[in-house]
Short mmCIF file of N, CA and C in Angstrom, two decimals:
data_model
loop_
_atom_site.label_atom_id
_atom_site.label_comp_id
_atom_site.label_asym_id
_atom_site.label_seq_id
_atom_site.Cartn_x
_atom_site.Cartn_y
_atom_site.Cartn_z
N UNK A 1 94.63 105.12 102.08
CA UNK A 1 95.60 104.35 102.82
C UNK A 1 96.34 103.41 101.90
N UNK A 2 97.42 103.02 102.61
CA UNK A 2 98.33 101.89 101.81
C UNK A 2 98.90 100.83 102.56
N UNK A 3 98.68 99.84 102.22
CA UNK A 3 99.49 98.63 102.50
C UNK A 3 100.47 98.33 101.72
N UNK A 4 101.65 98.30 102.03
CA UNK A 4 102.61 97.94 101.38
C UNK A 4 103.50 98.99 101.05
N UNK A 5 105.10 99.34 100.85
CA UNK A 5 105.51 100.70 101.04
C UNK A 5 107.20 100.00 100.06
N UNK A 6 106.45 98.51 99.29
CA UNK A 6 107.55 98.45 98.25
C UNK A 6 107.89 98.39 97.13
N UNK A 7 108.18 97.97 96.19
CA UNK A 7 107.71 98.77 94.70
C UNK A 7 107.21 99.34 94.19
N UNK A 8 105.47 98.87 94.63
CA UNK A 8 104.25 98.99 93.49
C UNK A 8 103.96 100.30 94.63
N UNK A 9 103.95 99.88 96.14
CA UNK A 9 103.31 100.92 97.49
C UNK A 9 103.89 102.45 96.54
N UNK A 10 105.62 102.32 96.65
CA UNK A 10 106.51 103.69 96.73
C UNK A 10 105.98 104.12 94.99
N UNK A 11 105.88 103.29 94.00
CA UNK A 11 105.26 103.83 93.02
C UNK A 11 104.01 104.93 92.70
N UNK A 12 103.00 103.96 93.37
CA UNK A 12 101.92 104.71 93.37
C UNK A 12 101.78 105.79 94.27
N UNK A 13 102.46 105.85 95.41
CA UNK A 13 102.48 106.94 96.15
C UNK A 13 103.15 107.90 95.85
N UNK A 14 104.03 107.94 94.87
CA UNK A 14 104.86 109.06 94.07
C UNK A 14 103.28 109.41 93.08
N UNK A 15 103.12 108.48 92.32
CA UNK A 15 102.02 109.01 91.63
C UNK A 15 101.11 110.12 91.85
N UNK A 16 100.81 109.52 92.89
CA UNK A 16 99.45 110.20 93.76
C UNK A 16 100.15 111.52 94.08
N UNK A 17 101.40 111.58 94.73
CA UNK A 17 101.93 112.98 95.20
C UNK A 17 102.43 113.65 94.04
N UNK A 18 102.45 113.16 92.98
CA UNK A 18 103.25 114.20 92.17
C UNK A 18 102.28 115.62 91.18
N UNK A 19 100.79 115.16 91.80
CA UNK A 19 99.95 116.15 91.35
C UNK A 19 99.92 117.15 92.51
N UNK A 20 100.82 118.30 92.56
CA UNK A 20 100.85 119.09 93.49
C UNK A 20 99.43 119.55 93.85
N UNK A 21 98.47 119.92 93.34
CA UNK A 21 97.29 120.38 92.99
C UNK A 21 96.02 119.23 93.94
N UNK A 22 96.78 118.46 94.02
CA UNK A 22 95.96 117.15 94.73
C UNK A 22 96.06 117.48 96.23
N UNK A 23 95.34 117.15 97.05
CA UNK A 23 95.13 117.22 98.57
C UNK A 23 95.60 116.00 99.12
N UNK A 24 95.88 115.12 98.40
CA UNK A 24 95.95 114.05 99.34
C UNK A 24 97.11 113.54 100.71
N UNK A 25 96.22 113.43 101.49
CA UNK A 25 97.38 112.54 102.66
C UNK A 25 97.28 111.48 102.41
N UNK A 26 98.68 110.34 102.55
CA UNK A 26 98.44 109.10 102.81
C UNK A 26 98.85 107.98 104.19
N UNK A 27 98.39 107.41 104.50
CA UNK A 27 98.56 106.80 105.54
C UNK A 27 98.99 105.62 105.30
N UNK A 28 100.14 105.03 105.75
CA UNK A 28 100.92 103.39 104.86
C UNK A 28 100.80 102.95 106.23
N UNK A 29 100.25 101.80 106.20
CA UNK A 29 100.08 100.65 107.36
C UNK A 29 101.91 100.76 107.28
N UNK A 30 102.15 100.02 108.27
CA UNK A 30 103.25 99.95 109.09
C UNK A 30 103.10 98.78 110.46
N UNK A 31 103.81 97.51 109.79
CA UNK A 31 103.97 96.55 111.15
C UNK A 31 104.19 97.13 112.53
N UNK A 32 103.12 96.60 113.37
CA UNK A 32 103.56 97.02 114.90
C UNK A 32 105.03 96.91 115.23
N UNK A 33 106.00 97.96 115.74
CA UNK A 33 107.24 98.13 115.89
C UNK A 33 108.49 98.53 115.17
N UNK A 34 107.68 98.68 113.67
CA UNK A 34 108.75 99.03 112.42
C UNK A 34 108.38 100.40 112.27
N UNK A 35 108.77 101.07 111.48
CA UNK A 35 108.77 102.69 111.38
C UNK A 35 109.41 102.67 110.20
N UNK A 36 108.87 103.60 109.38
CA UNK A 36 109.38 104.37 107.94
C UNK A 36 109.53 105.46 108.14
N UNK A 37 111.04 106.15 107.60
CA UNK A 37 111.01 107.83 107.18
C UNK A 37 110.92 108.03 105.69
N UNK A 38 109.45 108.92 105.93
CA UNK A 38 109.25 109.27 104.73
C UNK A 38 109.60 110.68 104.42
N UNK A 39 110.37 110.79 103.16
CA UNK A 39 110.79 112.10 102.56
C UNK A 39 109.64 112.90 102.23
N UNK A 40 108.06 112.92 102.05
CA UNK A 40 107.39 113.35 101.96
C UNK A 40 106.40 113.47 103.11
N UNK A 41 105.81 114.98 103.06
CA UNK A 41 105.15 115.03 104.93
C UNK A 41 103.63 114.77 104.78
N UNK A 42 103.48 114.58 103.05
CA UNK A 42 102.14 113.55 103.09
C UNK A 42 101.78 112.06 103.35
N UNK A 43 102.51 111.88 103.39
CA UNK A 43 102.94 110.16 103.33
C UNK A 43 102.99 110.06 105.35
N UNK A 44 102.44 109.32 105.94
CA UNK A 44 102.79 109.13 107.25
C UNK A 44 102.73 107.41 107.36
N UNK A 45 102.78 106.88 108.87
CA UNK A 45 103.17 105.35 109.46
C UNK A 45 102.07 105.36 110.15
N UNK A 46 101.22 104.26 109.73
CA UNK A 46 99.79 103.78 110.83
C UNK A 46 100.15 102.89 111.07
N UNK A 47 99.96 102.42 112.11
CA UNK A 47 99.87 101.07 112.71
C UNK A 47 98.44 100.27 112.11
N UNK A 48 97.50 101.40 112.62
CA UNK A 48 96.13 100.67 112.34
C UNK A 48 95.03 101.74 112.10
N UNK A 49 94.74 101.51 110.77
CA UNK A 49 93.78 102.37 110.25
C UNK A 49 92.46 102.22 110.74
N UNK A 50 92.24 101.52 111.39
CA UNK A 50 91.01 101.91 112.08
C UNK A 50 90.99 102.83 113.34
N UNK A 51 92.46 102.93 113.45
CA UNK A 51 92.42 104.12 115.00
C UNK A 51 92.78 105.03 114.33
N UNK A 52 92.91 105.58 113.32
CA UNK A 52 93.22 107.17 113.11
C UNK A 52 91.77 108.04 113.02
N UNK A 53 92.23 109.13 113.55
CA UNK A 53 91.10 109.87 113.67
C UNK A 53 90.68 110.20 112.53
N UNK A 54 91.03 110.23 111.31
CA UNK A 54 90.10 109.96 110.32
C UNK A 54 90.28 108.88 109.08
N UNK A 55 89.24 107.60 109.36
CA UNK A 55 89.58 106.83 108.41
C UNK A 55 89.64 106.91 107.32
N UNK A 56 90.72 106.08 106.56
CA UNK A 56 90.65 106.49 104.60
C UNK A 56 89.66 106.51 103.54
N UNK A 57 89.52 107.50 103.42
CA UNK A 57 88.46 107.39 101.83
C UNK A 57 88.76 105.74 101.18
N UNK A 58 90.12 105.26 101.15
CA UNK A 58 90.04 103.88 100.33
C UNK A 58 91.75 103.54 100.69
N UNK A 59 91.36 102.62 100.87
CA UNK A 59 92.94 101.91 100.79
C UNK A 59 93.62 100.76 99.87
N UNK A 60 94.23 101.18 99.02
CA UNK A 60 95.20 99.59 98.25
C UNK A 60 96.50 99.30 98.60
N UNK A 61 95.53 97.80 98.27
CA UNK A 61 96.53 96.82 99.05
C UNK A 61 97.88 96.46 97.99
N UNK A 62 98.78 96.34 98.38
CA UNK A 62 99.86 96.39 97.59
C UNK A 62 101.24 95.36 98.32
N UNK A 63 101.08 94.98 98.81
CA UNK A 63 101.79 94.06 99.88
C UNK A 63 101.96 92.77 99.96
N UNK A 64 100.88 91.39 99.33
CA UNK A 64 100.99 90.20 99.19
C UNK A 64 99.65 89.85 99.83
N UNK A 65 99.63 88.44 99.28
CA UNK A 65 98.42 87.65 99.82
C UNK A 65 97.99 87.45 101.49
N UNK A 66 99.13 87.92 102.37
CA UNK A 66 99.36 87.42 103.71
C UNK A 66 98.51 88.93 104.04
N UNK A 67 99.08 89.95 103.90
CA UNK A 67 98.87 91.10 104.59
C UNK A 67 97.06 91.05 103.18
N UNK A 68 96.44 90.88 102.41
CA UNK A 68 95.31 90.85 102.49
C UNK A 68 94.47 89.81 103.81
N UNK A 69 95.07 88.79 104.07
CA UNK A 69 94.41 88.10 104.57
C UNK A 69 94.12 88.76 106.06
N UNK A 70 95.15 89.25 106.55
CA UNK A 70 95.23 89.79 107.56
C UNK A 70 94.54 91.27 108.13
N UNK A 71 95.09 92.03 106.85
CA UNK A 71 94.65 93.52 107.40
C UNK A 71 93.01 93.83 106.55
N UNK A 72 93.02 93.31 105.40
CA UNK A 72 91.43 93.56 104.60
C UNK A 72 90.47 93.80 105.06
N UNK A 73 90.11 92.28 105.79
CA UNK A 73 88.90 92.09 105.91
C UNK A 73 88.35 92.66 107.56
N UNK A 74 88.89 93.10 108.27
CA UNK A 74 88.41 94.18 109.18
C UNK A 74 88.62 95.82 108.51
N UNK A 75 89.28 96.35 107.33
CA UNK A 75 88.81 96.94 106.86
C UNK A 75 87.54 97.38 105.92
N UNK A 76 87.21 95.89 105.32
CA UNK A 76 85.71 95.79 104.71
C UNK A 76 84.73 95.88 105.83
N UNK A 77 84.92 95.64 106.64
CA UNK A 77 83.99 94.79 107.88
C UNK A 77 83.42 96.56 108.36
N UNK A 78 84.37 97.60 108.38
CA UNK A 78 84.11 98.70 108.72
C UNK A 78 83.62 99.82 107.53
N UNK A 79 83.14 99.02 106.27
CA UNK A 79 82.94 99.82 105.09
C UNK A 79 83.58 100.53 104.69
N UNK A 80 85.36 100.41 104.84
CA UNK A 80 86.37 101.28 104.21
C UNK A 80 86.59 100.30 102.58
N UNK A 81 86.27 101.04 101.48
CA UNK A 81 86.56 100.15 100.37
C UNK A 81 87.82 99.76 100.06
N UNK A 82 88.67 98.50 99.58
CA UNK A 82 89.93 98.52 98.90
C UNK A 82 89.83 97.83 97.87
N UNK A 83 91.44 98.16 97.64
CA UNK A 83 91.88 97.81 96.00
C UNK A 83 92.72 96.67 96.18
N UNK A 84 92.69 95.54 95.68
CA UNK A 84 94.04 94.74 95.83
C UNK A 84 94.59 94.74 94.85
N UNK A 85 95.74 94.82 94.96
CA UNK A 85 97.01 95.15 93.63
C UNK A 85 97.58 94.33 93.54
N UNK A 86 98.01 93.46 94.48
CA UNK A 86 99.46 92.19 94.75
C UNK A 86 98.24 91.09 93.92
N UNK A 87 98.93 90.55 93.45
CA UNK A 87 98.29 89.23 92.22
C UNK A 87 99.45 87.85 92.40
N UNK A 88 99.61 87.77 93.71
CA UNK A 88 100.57 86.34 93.55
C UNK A 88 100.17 85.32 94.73
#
């Protein structure tokens, strides 16, 4: 999973997709009521990763200090591991 879907988010998620050979789906949190179109049909819009029917192997955070404070720690709370990336 991903938090955050702006510089560092759209970076690493090119990363991750550009190993054709890789399986991965990703799931980018997405504020209740906002919506992203993504050019890639691995890449999708969660609201909330704890309701998808299958939670993420791992999610980084990439978004700012606010959205750790907010979305993290009910993801730890459910033993999904993350990464925090945003350093400000």
């Amino acid at each position: 999973g991903l938090i955050g879907y702006g510089a560092i988010g759209r970076e690493l998620a090119a990363a991750l997709l550009a190993d054709d050979t890789a399986r991965y789906r990703i799931s980018v949190l997405v504020r209740s009521g906002d919506s992203i179109a993504f050019s890639d049909p691995r890449l999708t819009g969660a609201h909330d990763f704890l309701r998808l029917p299958r939670a993420p192997e791992l999610v980084v955070e990439a978004a700012g200090q606010t959205a750790v404070a907010s979305a993290v720690p009910p993801l730890l709370e459910a033993g999904i591991p993350v990464v925090i990336a945003s350093i400000g």
